[in-house]
Amino acid sequence: MKTLKNYFLNSSYQLLVIIIPVITIPYISRVLGKTGIGINTFTYTVVQYFILIGSLGIALYGNREIAYHQKDKSTRSQVFWEIVFLRFCSMGLAILAFIIFLFFVGGDIKIYLLQSIALLAAVFDISWYFMGMENFQRTVIRNFLVQMISLFSIFTFVHTSEDLWIYILIVTGSTFLGNISLWLYLPSEVFRPRLSYFKNINNHFMATLALFFPQIAVSIYLLLNKLMLGILDSTNAAGFFAQSDSIIRISFTIVTSLSTVMMPKISALFIENDIKGIHKQLKLSITIMLGLAFPLAFGILAVSQKFAPWFFGSQFAEVGILMALESPIIIFLSMGSLFGTQYLIPTKRTKILSFSYIYGAIINLVANFIAIPLYGAKGAITVAVLTEGIVTIYQMYHVRKEFDYRNMFQGTWKYLVSAMIMCVIVYGIIQSVRLNIITLTGIVVVGILIYSFGNIILKSRLYEEVKAFRKK
């Protein structure tokens, strides 16, 4: 019950994450224009590389280690402060490297400096601690307040394309304040730090690297698409890609919220050597994740080409084609999240994870050098989808002896059939109406009802789980 409670709590926040961009993205796209969006995307991507390097995989590692010691406050406190000190050191080096980078970079230094507030925010990010403790209420409340402050500030202070710097300041500044706010809860969670704690950070450094390599590999090929588009094509193309990817990733957060909940849960089961418990949790995960991934992917495919110009503005019409091409990635990402985040990381199987992402990054890099000059953003999107598919297949192949895939994926075709029927009907409806917030809401409701009805008729595993949950 705690797992489902945390999932619904986290999912509620993820719905907020979806709703807020629905409100802000059309406004920002029109106010900043494709040039402003492109500049923001490119500079943000560069800063994310420094955050990635400075983070060293500490968030995932800290989440897992805290989950291992949930019941022992003394050990938990020591582990927490050791990891925090390690993060201060690693992020300090990343900030120093960024300062050196600024001496050589061209373009608007002010934009880079504003984006660098995200670096400072990353220094003080301890959300991994509360996730490891399975205390999602505090992180959700923090994130909710940050989102609302950001939303209010954007509409209050961002009015023209000249306000790009204000927009960046709002986004990065609200994240910084949100991360600082979590420190207020620490006195009741952990003991005060001791000097002896800081002598043991070497014990954690090598362990974080084991998670850093897969994390940096996957982040590289995610960020590389935008960066290579900006270099090999144009910042406008990078902006188109970013807008499409943002909708896909925002939609996908409904699915990934389960991985966020499951990782500390499975970590705790692993430390207790409860293999049956792990398999039971993963079976529940795959039921929920694929049950949500299929309708999301086919729903986006159905509405994308009419949705994009209405949502982003007419100058972003190309984003609709990109969204349609990218929609299958939701299914691959769901599977990758299941086997990677929920299983390989908690069970310390990071070698498999690392190689899957390294191969993915190499394939992504080589394929983009060919696809982007020929097809631009469409090529980059196609490469991204194929890369995620290859990464997922690699992970599944290397753990095939540990799972009964036939039993695990039994009945998945029911999600596919229900989603395809929904897609055809929704596509027909959206082509025959003038799109606005009312008609879009109505179409979404119709899509949900059709998909739900399909699951009920076919008696899918998701339907059976929901029915069983309602009886409790």
Short mmCIF file of C-alpha atoms in Angstrom, two decimals:
data_model
loop_
_atom_site.label_atom_id
_atom_site.label_comp_id
_atom_site.label_asym_id
_atom_site.label_seq_id
_atom_site.Cartn_x
_atom_site.Cartn_y
_atom_site.Cartn_z
CA MET A 1 0.00 0.00 0.00
CA LYS A 2 2.88 2.37 0.77
CA THR A 3 4.27 1.79 -2.72
CA LEU A 4 0.95 2.63 -4.38
CA LYS A 5 0.47 5.64 -2.08
CA ASN A 6 3.89 7.00 -3.03
CA TYR A 7 3.17 6.30 -6.70
CA PHE A 8 -0.14 8.18 -6.64
CA LEU A 9 1.47 11.02 -4.68
CA ASN A 10 4.34 11.27 -7.14
CA SER A 11 1.99 10.86 -10.11
CA SER A 12 -0.17 13.72 -8.84
CA TYR A 13 2.85 15.96 -8.90
CA GLN A 14 3.80 14.70 -12.36
CA LEU A 15 0.34 15.67 -13.58
CA LEU A 16 1.06 19.16 -12.28
CA VAL A 17 4.36 19.07 -14.19
CA ILE A 18 2.34 18.31 -17.32
CA ILE A 19 -0.34 20.94 -16.73
CA ILE A 20 2.07 23.82 -16.08
CA PRO A 21 3.95 23.48 -19.40
CA VAL A 22 0.56 23.23 -21.12
CA ILE A 23 -0.01 26.73 -19.73
CA THR A 24 3.50 28.19 -20.14
CA ILE A 25 4.98 26.64 -23.32
CA PRO A 26 2.53 28.24 -25.79
CA TYR A 27 3.09 31.59 -24.10
CA ILE A 28 6.88 31.28 -23.98
CA SER A 29 7.08 30.00 -27.57
CA ARG A 30 5.20 33.05 -28.83
CA VAL A 31 6.95 35.57 -26.58
CA LEU A 32 10.55 34.39 -27.00
CA GLY A 33 10.15 33.09 -30.56
CA LYS A 34 12.10 30.28 -32.18
CA THR A 35 15.39 32.20 -31.85
CA GLY A 36 14.96 32.75 -28.11
CA ILE A 37 13.88 29.15 -27.59
CA GLY A 38 16.91 27.96 -29.58
CA ILE A 39 19.37 30.09 -27.56
CA ASN A 40 17.86 28.92 -24.28
CA THR A 41 17.99 25.27 -25.40
CA PHE A 42 21.61 25.46 -26.55
CA THR A 43 23.01 27.29 -23.50
CA TYR A 44 20.95 25.16 -21.10
CA THR A 45 22.35 22.02 -22.74
CA VAL A 46 25.94 23.23 -22.30
CA VAL A 47 25.41 23.95 -18.59
CA GLN A 48 23.76 20.55 -18.14
CA TYR A 49 27.00 18.90 -19.23
CA PHE A 50 28.86 20.57 -16.35
CA ILE A 51 26.11 19.55 -13.91
CA LEU A 52 26.27 16.03 -15.26
CA ILE A 53 30.03 15.79 -14.74
CA GLY A 54 29.87 17.35 -11.28
CA SER A 55 27.03 15.12 -10.14
CA LEU A 56 29.08 11.90 -10.56
CA GLY A 57 25.99 9.70 -10.36
CA ILE A 58 25.59 10.79 -6.73
CA ALA A 59 21.79 11.22 -6.90
CA LEU A 60 21.17 7.60 -7.91
CA TYR A 61 23.89 6.31 -5.61
CA GLY A 62 22.67 8.36 -2.65
CA ASN A 63 19.09 7.25 -3.22
CA ARG A 64 20.14 3.61 -3.20
CA GLU A 65 22.50 3.86 -0.20
CA ILE A 66 19.95 5.71 1.95
CA ALA A 67 17.37 3.04 1.04
CA TYR A 68 19.82 0.37 2.24
CA HIS A 69 20.01 2.08 5.68
CA GLN A 70 16.46 3.37 6.16
CA LYS A 71 16.12 1.76 9.60
CA ASP A 72 19.51 2.79 11.04
CA LYS A 73 19.65 6.54 11.72
CA SER A 74 23.27 6.53 12.88
CA THR A 75 24.63 4.78 9.77
CA ARG A 76 22.21 6.70 7.57
CA SER A 77 23.48 10.03 8.96
CA GLN A 78 27.10 9.10 8.34
CA VAL A 79 26.37 7.94 4.79
CA PHE A 80 24.36 11.11 4.10
CA TRP A 81 27.07 13.54 5.20
CA GLU A 82 29.81 11.61 3.42
CA ILE A 83 27.85 11.76 0.18
CA VAL A 84 26.98 15.44 0.66
CA PHE A 85 30.65 16.33 1.20
CA LEU A 86 31.61 14.35 -1.89
CA ARG A 87 28.96 16.25 -3.88
CA PHE A 88 30.29 19.60 -2.64
CA CYS A 89 33.77 18.65 -3.84
CA SER A 90 32.71 17.30 -7.23
CA MET A 91 30.33 20.18 -7.99
CA GLY A 92 32.97 22.67 -6.84
CA LEU A 93 35.33 21.30 -9.49
CA ALA A 94 32.55 21.47 -12.09
CA ILE A 95 31.90 25.13 -11.26
CA LEU A 96 35.62 25.88 -11.56
CA ALA A 97 35.68 24.18 -14.97
CA PHE A 98 32.66 26.24 -16.04
CA ILE A 99 34.37 29.49 -15.02
CA ILE A 100 37.37 28.53 -17.17
CA PHE A 101 34.98 27.67 -20.03
CA LEU A 102 33.48 31.18 -19.88
CA PHE A 103 36.85 32.71 -20.80
CA PHE A 104 36.78 30.90 -24.14
CA VAL A 105 33.08 30.81 -25.05
CA GLY A 106 31.61 33.05 -27.68
CA GLY A 107 28.13 34.55 -27.61
CA ASP A 108 26.23 36.13 -24.74
CA ILE A 109 28.12 35.55 -21.47
CA LYS A 110 25.17 36.92 -19.49
CA ILE A 111 22.93 34.07 -20.68
CA TYR A 112 25.53 31.49 -19.63
CA LEU A 113 25.91 33.13 -16.22
CA LEU A 114 22.16 33.02 -15.65
CA GLN A 115 22.04 29.36 -16.71
CA SER A 116 24.89 28.67 -14.28
CA ILE A 117 22.54 29.26 -11.33
CA ALA A 118 21.45 25.70 -12.11
CA LEU A 119 25.00 24.64 -11.18
CA LEU A 120 24.61 26.20 -7.74
CA ALA A 121 21.20 24.57 -7.38
CA ALA A 122 22.75 21.17 -8.11
CA VAL A 123 25.30 21.67 -5.31
CA PHE A 124 22.52 21.79 -2.71
CA ASP A 125 20.22 19.15 -4.19
CA ILE A 126 19.48 16.53 -1.50
CA SER A 127 16.18 15.26 -2.90
CA TRP A 128 17.90 11.87 -3.30
CA TYR A 129 17.90 11.51 0.50
CA PHE A 130 14.12 11.83 0.83
CA MET A 131 13.55 9.52 -2.14
CA GLY A 132 15.80 6.92 -0.52
CA MET A 133 13.71 7.22 2.65
CA GLU A 134 10.57 6.81 0.50
CA ASN A 135 9.39 10.16 1.89
CA PHE A 136 7.93 11.57 -1.31
CA GLN A 137 5.57 13.95 0.42
CA ARG A 138 8.30 16.47 1.22
CA THR A 139 9.84 16.47 -2.25
CA VAL A 140 6.41 16.71 -3.87
CA ILE A 141 5.42 19.68 -1.68
CA ARG A 142 8.74 21.37 -2.43
CA ASN A 143 8.37 20.79 -6.17
CA PHE A 144 4.77 22.00 -6.14
CA LEU A 145 5.73 25.31 -4.52
CA VAL A 146 8.65 25.78 -6.92
CA GLN A 147 6.40 25.16 -9.93
CA MET A 148 3.74 27.60 -8.73
CA ILE A 149 6.26 30.36 -7.98
CA SER A 150 7.86 29.82 -11.39
CA LEU A 151 4.48 29.88 -13.14
CA PHE A 152 3.40 33.11 -11.46
CA SER A 153 6.74 34.80 -12.15
CA ILE A 154 6.82 33.86 -15.85
CA PHE A 155 3.45 35.46 -16.59
CA THR A 156 4.28 38.48 -14.41
CA PHE A 157 7.74 39.35 -15.71
CA VAL A 158 8.26 37.75 -19.17
CA HIS A 159 6.50 39.76 -21.91
CA THR A 160 8.84 40.19 -24.90
CA SER A 161 11.74 38.43 -26.62
CA GLU A 162 14.04 40.80 -24.71
CA ASP A 163 12.96 39.07 -21.49
CA LEU A 164 14.83 35.84 -22.27
CA TRP A 165 17.26 36.56 -19.42
CA ILE A 166 14.35 37.04 -17.00
CA TYR A 167 12.84 33.71 -18.07
CA ILE A 168 16.13 31.88 -17.48
CA LEU A 169 16.56 33.60 -14.10
CA ILE A 170 13.08 32.53 -13.01
CA VAL A 171 13.57 28.89 -14.03
CA THR A 172 17.05 28.48 -12.53
CA GLY A 173 16.38 30.69 -9.49
CA SER A 174 13.22 28.84 -8.46
CA THR A 175 15.07 25.52 -8.72
CA PHE A 176 17.85 26.88 -6.50
CA LEU A 177 15.41 28.09 -3.82
CA GLY A 178 13.53 24.79 -3.97
CA ASN A 179 16.69 22.78 -3.36
CA ILE A 180 17.72 24.99 -0.44
CA SER A 181 14.29 24.55 1.18
CA LEU A 182 14.79 20.79 1.65
CA TRP A 183 17.68 21.46 4.04
CA LEU A 184 15.18 22.81 6.58
CA TYR A 185 13.95 19.23 7.19
CA LEU A 186 17.39 17.80 7.97
CA PRO A 187 17.56 18.39 11.77
CA SER A 188 14.84 15.79 12.35
CA GLU A 189 16.22 13.36 9.75
CA VAL A 190 19.94 12.98 10.43
CA PHE A 191 22.47 13.62 13.19
CA ARG A 192 24.91 16.52 12.93
CA PRO A 193 28.01 15.86 10.84
CA ARG A 194 31.28 14.79 12.46
CA LEU A 195 34.77 15.48 11.17
CA SER A 196 35.45 11.74 11.04
CA TYR A 197 32.75 11.36 8.37
CA PHE A 198 34.74 13.32 5.83
CA LYS A 199 37.65 10.89 5.94
CA ASN A 200 35.57 8.19 4.28
CA ILE A 201 34.45 9.85 1.06
CA ASN A 202 36.89 7.72 -0.94
CA ASN A 203 34.70 4.75 -0.07
CA HIS A 204 31.87 6.39 -1.96
CA PHE A 205 33.83 7.95 -4.82
CA MET A 206 34.55 4.72 -6.71
CA ALA A 207 31.00 3.47 -6.10
CA THR A 208 29.49 6.66 -7.55
CA LEU A 209 31.66 6.28 -10.64
CA ALA A 210 30.02 2.90 -11.28
CA LEU A 211 26.71 4.76 -11.58
CA PHE A 212 28.27 7.85 -13.16
CA PHE A 213 29.40 6.10 -16.33
CA PRO A 214 25.95 4.81 -17.34
CA GLN A 215 24.38 8.11 -16.32
CA ILE A 216 26.83 10.21 -18.31
CA ALA A 217 26.51 7.90 -21.30
CA VAL A 218 22.72 8.18 -21.43
CA SER A 219 22.80 11.92 -20.72
CA ILE A 220 25.36 12.43 -23.45
CA TYR A 221 23.23 10.89 -26.14
CA LEU A 222 20.14 12.70 -24.85
CA LEU A 223 21.87 16.08 -24.81
CA LEU A 224 24.02 15.30 -27.83
CA ASN A 225 21.02 15.38 -30.16
CA LYS A 226 20.31 19.03 -29.32
CA LEU A 227 23.96 20.03 -29.28
CA MET A 228 24.74 18.38 -32.63
CA LEU A 229 21.63 19.92 -34.19
CA GLY A 230 22.79 23.34 -33.03
CA ILE A 231 26.24 22.76 -34.54
CA LEU A 232 25.48 20.72 -37.70
CA ASP A 233 22.15 22.35 -38.56
CA SER A 234 20.90 25.41 -36.65
CA THR A 235 19.74 26.60 -33.25
CA ASN A 236 16.22 26.70 -34.72
CA ALA A 237 16.43 22.97 -35.46
CA ALA A 238 17.67 22.40 -31.90
CA GLY A 239 14.67 24.38 -30.68
CA PHE A 240 12.24 22.29 -32.75
CA PHE A 241 13.80 19.10 -31.40
CA ALA A 242 13.66 20.44 -27.83
CA GLN A 243 9.97 21.36 -28.10
CA SER A 244 9.03 17.93 -29.43
CA ASP A 245 11.21 16.18 -26.87
CA SER A 246 9.77 18.28 -24.04
CA ILE A 247 6.22 17.11 -24.77
CA ILE A 248 7.32 13.48 -25.04
CA ARG A 249 9.38 13.64 -21.83
CA ILE A 250 6.69 15.52 -19.93
CA SER A 251 4.12 12.89 -20.92
CA PHE A 252 6.55 10.15 -19.97
CA THR A 253 6.92 11.49 -16.42
CA ILE A 254 3.59 9.85 -15.56
CA VAL A 255 5.29 6.52 -16.26
CA THR A 256 8.72 7.29 -14.75
CA SER A 257 7.17 8.43 -11.48
CA LEU A 258 6.75 4.72 -10.74
CA SER A 259 10.48 4.10 -11.21
CA THR A 260 11.23 6.91 -8.76
CA VAL A 261 9.07 5.13 -6.19
CA MET A 262 10.21 1.59 -7.00
CA MET A 263 13.98 2.08 -6.93
CA PRO A 264 14.32 2.61 -3.14
CA LYS A 265 11.67 -0.06 -2.56
CA ILE A 266 13.58 -2.68 -4.57
CA SER A 267 16.88 -1.54 -3.01
CA ALA A 268 15.45 -2.27 0.44
CA LEU A 269 14.19 -5.69 -0.74
CA PHE A 270 17.59 -6.47 -2.27
CA ILE A 271 19.48 -5.74 0.95
CA GLU A 272 17.08 -8.18 2.68
CA ASN A 273 17.69 -10.76 -0.10
CA ASP A 274 13.96 -10.92 -0.89
CA ILE A 275 14.18 -12.04 -4.54
CA LYS A 276 10.53 -13.08 -4.70
CA GLY A 277 9.53 -9.66 -3.42
CA ILE A 278 11.63 -7.99 -6.13
CA HIS A 279 10.01 -10.05 -8.90
CA LYS A 280 6.56 -9.30 -7.50
CA GLN A 281 7.24 -5.55 -7.50
CA LEU A 282 8.67 -5.66 -11.04
CA LYS A 283 5.63 -7.54 -12.32
CA LEU A 284 3.41 -4.82 -10.86
CA SER A 285 5.67 -2.19 -12.44
CA ILE A 286 5.50 -3.63 -15.93
CA THR A 287 1.72 -3.87 -15.70
CA ILE A 288 1.36 -0.20 -14.80
CA MET A 289 4.16 1.16 -17.00
CA LEU A 290 3.22 -0.57 -20.25
CA GLY A 291 -0.45 -0.03 -19.47
CA LEU A 292 0.28 3.71 -19.49
CA ALA A 293 3.05 3.83 -22.12
CA PHE A 294 0.99 2.43 -25.02
CA PRO A 295 -1.90 4.93 -24.76
CA LEU A 296 0.52 7.82 -24.27
CA ALA A 297 2.55 6.88 -27.36
CA PHE A 298 -0.46 6.29 -29.61
CA GLY A 299 -2.30 9.29 -28.19
CA ILE A 300 0.56 11.62 -29.07
CA LEU A 301 0.78 10.03 -32.53
CA ALA A 302 -2.92 10.75 -33.10
CA VAL A 303 -2.94 14.43 -32.06
CA SER A 304 0.63 15.61 -32.79
CA GLN A 305 0.35 17.29 -36.19
CA LYS A 306 -2.66 19.40 -35.26
CA PHE A 307 -1.57 19.91 -31.68
CA ALA A 308 1.90 21.40 -32.36
CA PRO A 309 0.99 24.54 -34.37
CA TRP A 310 -1.94 25.23 -32.04
CA PHE A 311 0.12 24.71 -28.88
CA PHE A 312 3.50 26.21 -29.84
CA GLY A 313 2.43 28.63 -32.57
CA SER A 314 2.44 28.42 -36.36
CA GLN A 315 6.23 28.85 -36.62
CA PHE A 316 6.60 25.53 -34.77
CA ALA A 317 4.41 23.48 -37.15
CA GLU A 318 7.34 21.16 -37.91
CA VAL A 319 7.30 20.05 -34.26
CA GLY A 320 4.11 18.07 -35.00
CA ILE A 321 5.95 15.74 -37.40
CA LEU A 322 8.79 15.35 -34.90
CA MET A 323 6.35 14.42 -32.12
CA ALA A 324 4.78 11.73 -34.31
CA LEU A 325 8.21 10.30 -35.14
CA GLU A 326 9.31 10.39 -31.50
CA SER A 327 6.16 8.92 -29.92
CA PRO A 328 7.38 5.25 -29.93
CA ILE A 329 10.26 6.25 -27.66
CA ILE A 330 7.83 6.28 -24.71
CA ILE A 331 7.50 2.49 -24.90
CA PHE A 332 11.28 1.97 -25.14
CA LEU A 333 11.92 4.40 -22.29
CA SER A 334 9.40 2.57 -20.12
CA MET A 335 11.19 -0.74 -20.64
CA GLY A 336 14.59 0.87 -20.09
CA SER A 337 13.36 2.47 -16.88
CA LEU A 338 12.02 -0.86 -15.66
CA PHE A 339 15.17 -2.92 -16.25
CA GLY A 340 17.69 -0.12 -15.67
CA THR A 341 16.46 2.13 -12.86
CA GLN A 342 14.24 -0.38 -11.07
CA TYR A 343 16.35 -3.52 -11.35
CA LEU A 344 19.97 -3.12 -12.44
CA ILE A 345 20.79 -0.15 -10.19
CA PRO A 346 19.24 -1.46 -6.92
CA THR A 347 20.83 -4.89 -7.47
CA LYS A 348 24.27 -3.40 -8.24
CA ARG A 349 24.33 -4.62 -11.85
CA THR A 350 25.70 -1.35 -13.17
CA LYS A 351 28.16 -3.00 -15.57
CA ILE A 352 25.31 -4.12 -17.82
CA LEU A 353 23.73 -0.68 -17.52
CA SER A 354 27.01 1.06 -18.36
CA PHE A 355 27.68 -0.94 -21.50
CA SER A 356 24.11 -0.53 -22.75
CA TYR A 357 24.38 3.26 -22.51
CA ILE A 358 27.94 3.40 -23.83
CA TYR A 359 26.93 1.44 -26.92
CA GLY A 360 23.86 3.64 -27.20
CA ALA A 361 25.97 6.82 -27.03
CA ILE A 362 28.37 5.54 -29.70
CA ILE A 363 25.54 4.52 -32.03
CA ASN A 364 23.80 7.84 -31.40
CA LEU A 365 26.94 9.86 -32.15
CA VAL A 366 27.81 8.03 -35.37
CA ALA A 367 24.22 7.91 -36.64
CA ASN A 368 23.67 11.63 -35.96
CA PHE A 369 26.70 12.60 -38.04
CA ILE A 370 24.95 10.87 -40.95
CA ALA A 371 21.30 11.66 -40.21
CA ILE A 372 21.43 15.33 -39.16
CA PRO A 373 23.13 16.74 -42.31
CA LEU A 374 20.65 14.77 -44.46
CA TYR A 375 17.40 15.07 -42.53
CA GLY A 376 17.97 17.69 -39.81
CA ALA A 377 15.73 17.42 -36.75
CA LYS A 378 13.78 14.50 -38.26
CA GLY A 379 17.02 12.54 -38.51
CA ALA A 380 17.98 13.33 -34.91
CA ILE A 381 14.55 12.25 -33.65
CA THR A 382 14.69 8.96 -35.56
CA VAL A 383 18.19 8.25 -34.23
CA ALA A 384 17.01 8.96 -30.66
CA VAL A 385 14.16 6.44 -30.97
CA LEU A 386 16.39 3.73 -32.49
CA THR A 387 19.04 4.32 -29.82
CA GLU A 388 16.57 3.83 -26.97
CA GLY A 389 15.32 0.66 -28.62
CA ILE A 390 18.83 -0.77 -28.90
CA VAL A 391 19.66 0.14 -25.28
CA THR A 392 16.51 -1.57 -24.01
CA ILE A 393 17.09 -4.74 -26.05
CA TYR A 394 20.68 -4.94 -24.77
CA GLN A 395 19.56 -4.72 -21.13
CA MET A 396 16.80 -7.28 -21.57
CA TYR A 397 19.12 -9.72 -23.33
CA HIS A 398 21.67 -9.70 -20.50
CA VAL A 399 19.12 -10.43 -17.75
CA ARG A 400 17.02 -12.87 -19.80
CA LYS A 401 17.94 -15.84 -17.57
CA GLU A 402 16.60 -14.06 -14.48
CA PHE A 403 13.09 -13.47 -15.79
CA ASP A 404 10.32 -15.40 -17.46
CA TYR A 405 9.58 -12.88 -20.20
CA ARG A 406 6.62 -14.86 -21.51
CA ASN A 407 4.90 -14.56 -18.14
CA MET A 408 6.11 -11.01 -17.54
CA PHE A 409 4.75 -9.67 -20.85
CA GLN A 410 1.68 -11.87 -20.98
CA GLY A 411 -1.32 -9.92 -22.23
CA THR A 412 0.71 -6.91 -23.43
CA TRP A 413 -1.02 -7.22 -26.82
CA LYS A 414 -4.22 -6.08 -25.11
CA TYR A 415 -2.65 -2.67 -24.40
CA LEU A 416 -1.48 -2.46 -28.02
CA VAL A 417 -4.90 -3.30 -29.49
CA SER A 418 -6.74 -0.91 -27.16
CA ALA A 419 -4.25 1.89 -27.90
CA MET A 420 -4.44 1.38 -31.68
CA ILE A 421 -8.24 1.54 -31.68
CA MET A 422 -8.07 4.67 -29.53
CA CYS A 423 -5.50 6.22 -31.91
CA VAL A 424 -7.65 5.70 -35.02
CA ILE A 425 -10.79 7.15 -33.42
CA VAL A 426 -8.99 10.11 -31.81
CA TYR A 427 -7.20 10.91 -35.09
CA GLY A 428 -10.53 10.99 -36.91
CA ILE A 429 -12.07 13.27 -34.30
CA ILE A 430 -9.19 15.75 -34.11
CA GLN A 431 -9.10 16.15 -37.89
CA SER A 432 -12.75 17.16 -37.95
CA VAL A 433 -12.78 19.80 -35.19
CA ARG A 434 -11.23 23.18 -34.56
CA LEU A 435 -8.69 22.74 -31.80
CA ASN A 436 -8.97 24.74 -28.59
CA ILE A 437 -8.59 23.95 -24.91
CA ILE A 438 -12.18 22.68 -24.64
CA THR A 439 -12.09 20.41 -27.69
CA LEU A 440 -8.61 19.13 -26.74
CA THR A 441 -9.80 18.28 -23.23
CA GLY A 442 -12.82 16.52 -24.70
CA ILE A 443 -10.63 14.52 -27.11
CA VAL A 444 -8.32 13.46 -24.26
CA VAL A 445 -11.31 12.31 -22.19
CA VAL A 446 -12.71 10.37 -25.16
CA GLY A 447 -9.30 8.74 -25.70
CA ILE A 448 -9.07 7.70 -22.04
CA LEU A 449 -12.58 6.24 -22.13
CA ILE A 450 -11.94 4.27 -25.34
CA TYR A 451 -8.66 2.87 -24.02
CA SER A 452 -10.20 2.02 -20.64
CA PHE A 453 -13.16 0.34 -22.32
CA GLY A 454 -10.76 -1.71 -24.46
CA ASN A 455 -8.91 -2.88 -21.34
CA ILE A 456 -12.18 -3.84 -19.65
CA ILE A 457 -13.44 -5.80 -22.67
CA LEU A 458 -10.11 -7.63 -23.09
CA LYS A 459 -9.68 -8.03 -19.31
CA SER A 460 -6.09 -6.81 -19.34
CA ARG A 461 -3.73 -7.26 -16.42
CA LEU A 462 -3.92 -3.51 -15.73
CA TYR A 463 -7.70 -3.74 -15.44
CA GLU A 464 -7.37 -6.70 -13.05
CA GLU A 465 -4.85 -4.80 -10.88
CA VAL A 466 -7.08 -1.72 -10.69
CA LYS A 467 -10.07 -3.89 -9.80
CA ALA A 468 -8.08 -5.66 -7.06
CA PHE A 469 -6.82 -2.33 -5.68
CA ARG A 470 -10.36 -0.94 -5.44
CA LYS A 471 -11.42 -3.94 -3.34
CA LYS A 472 -8.73 -3.27 -0.71
#
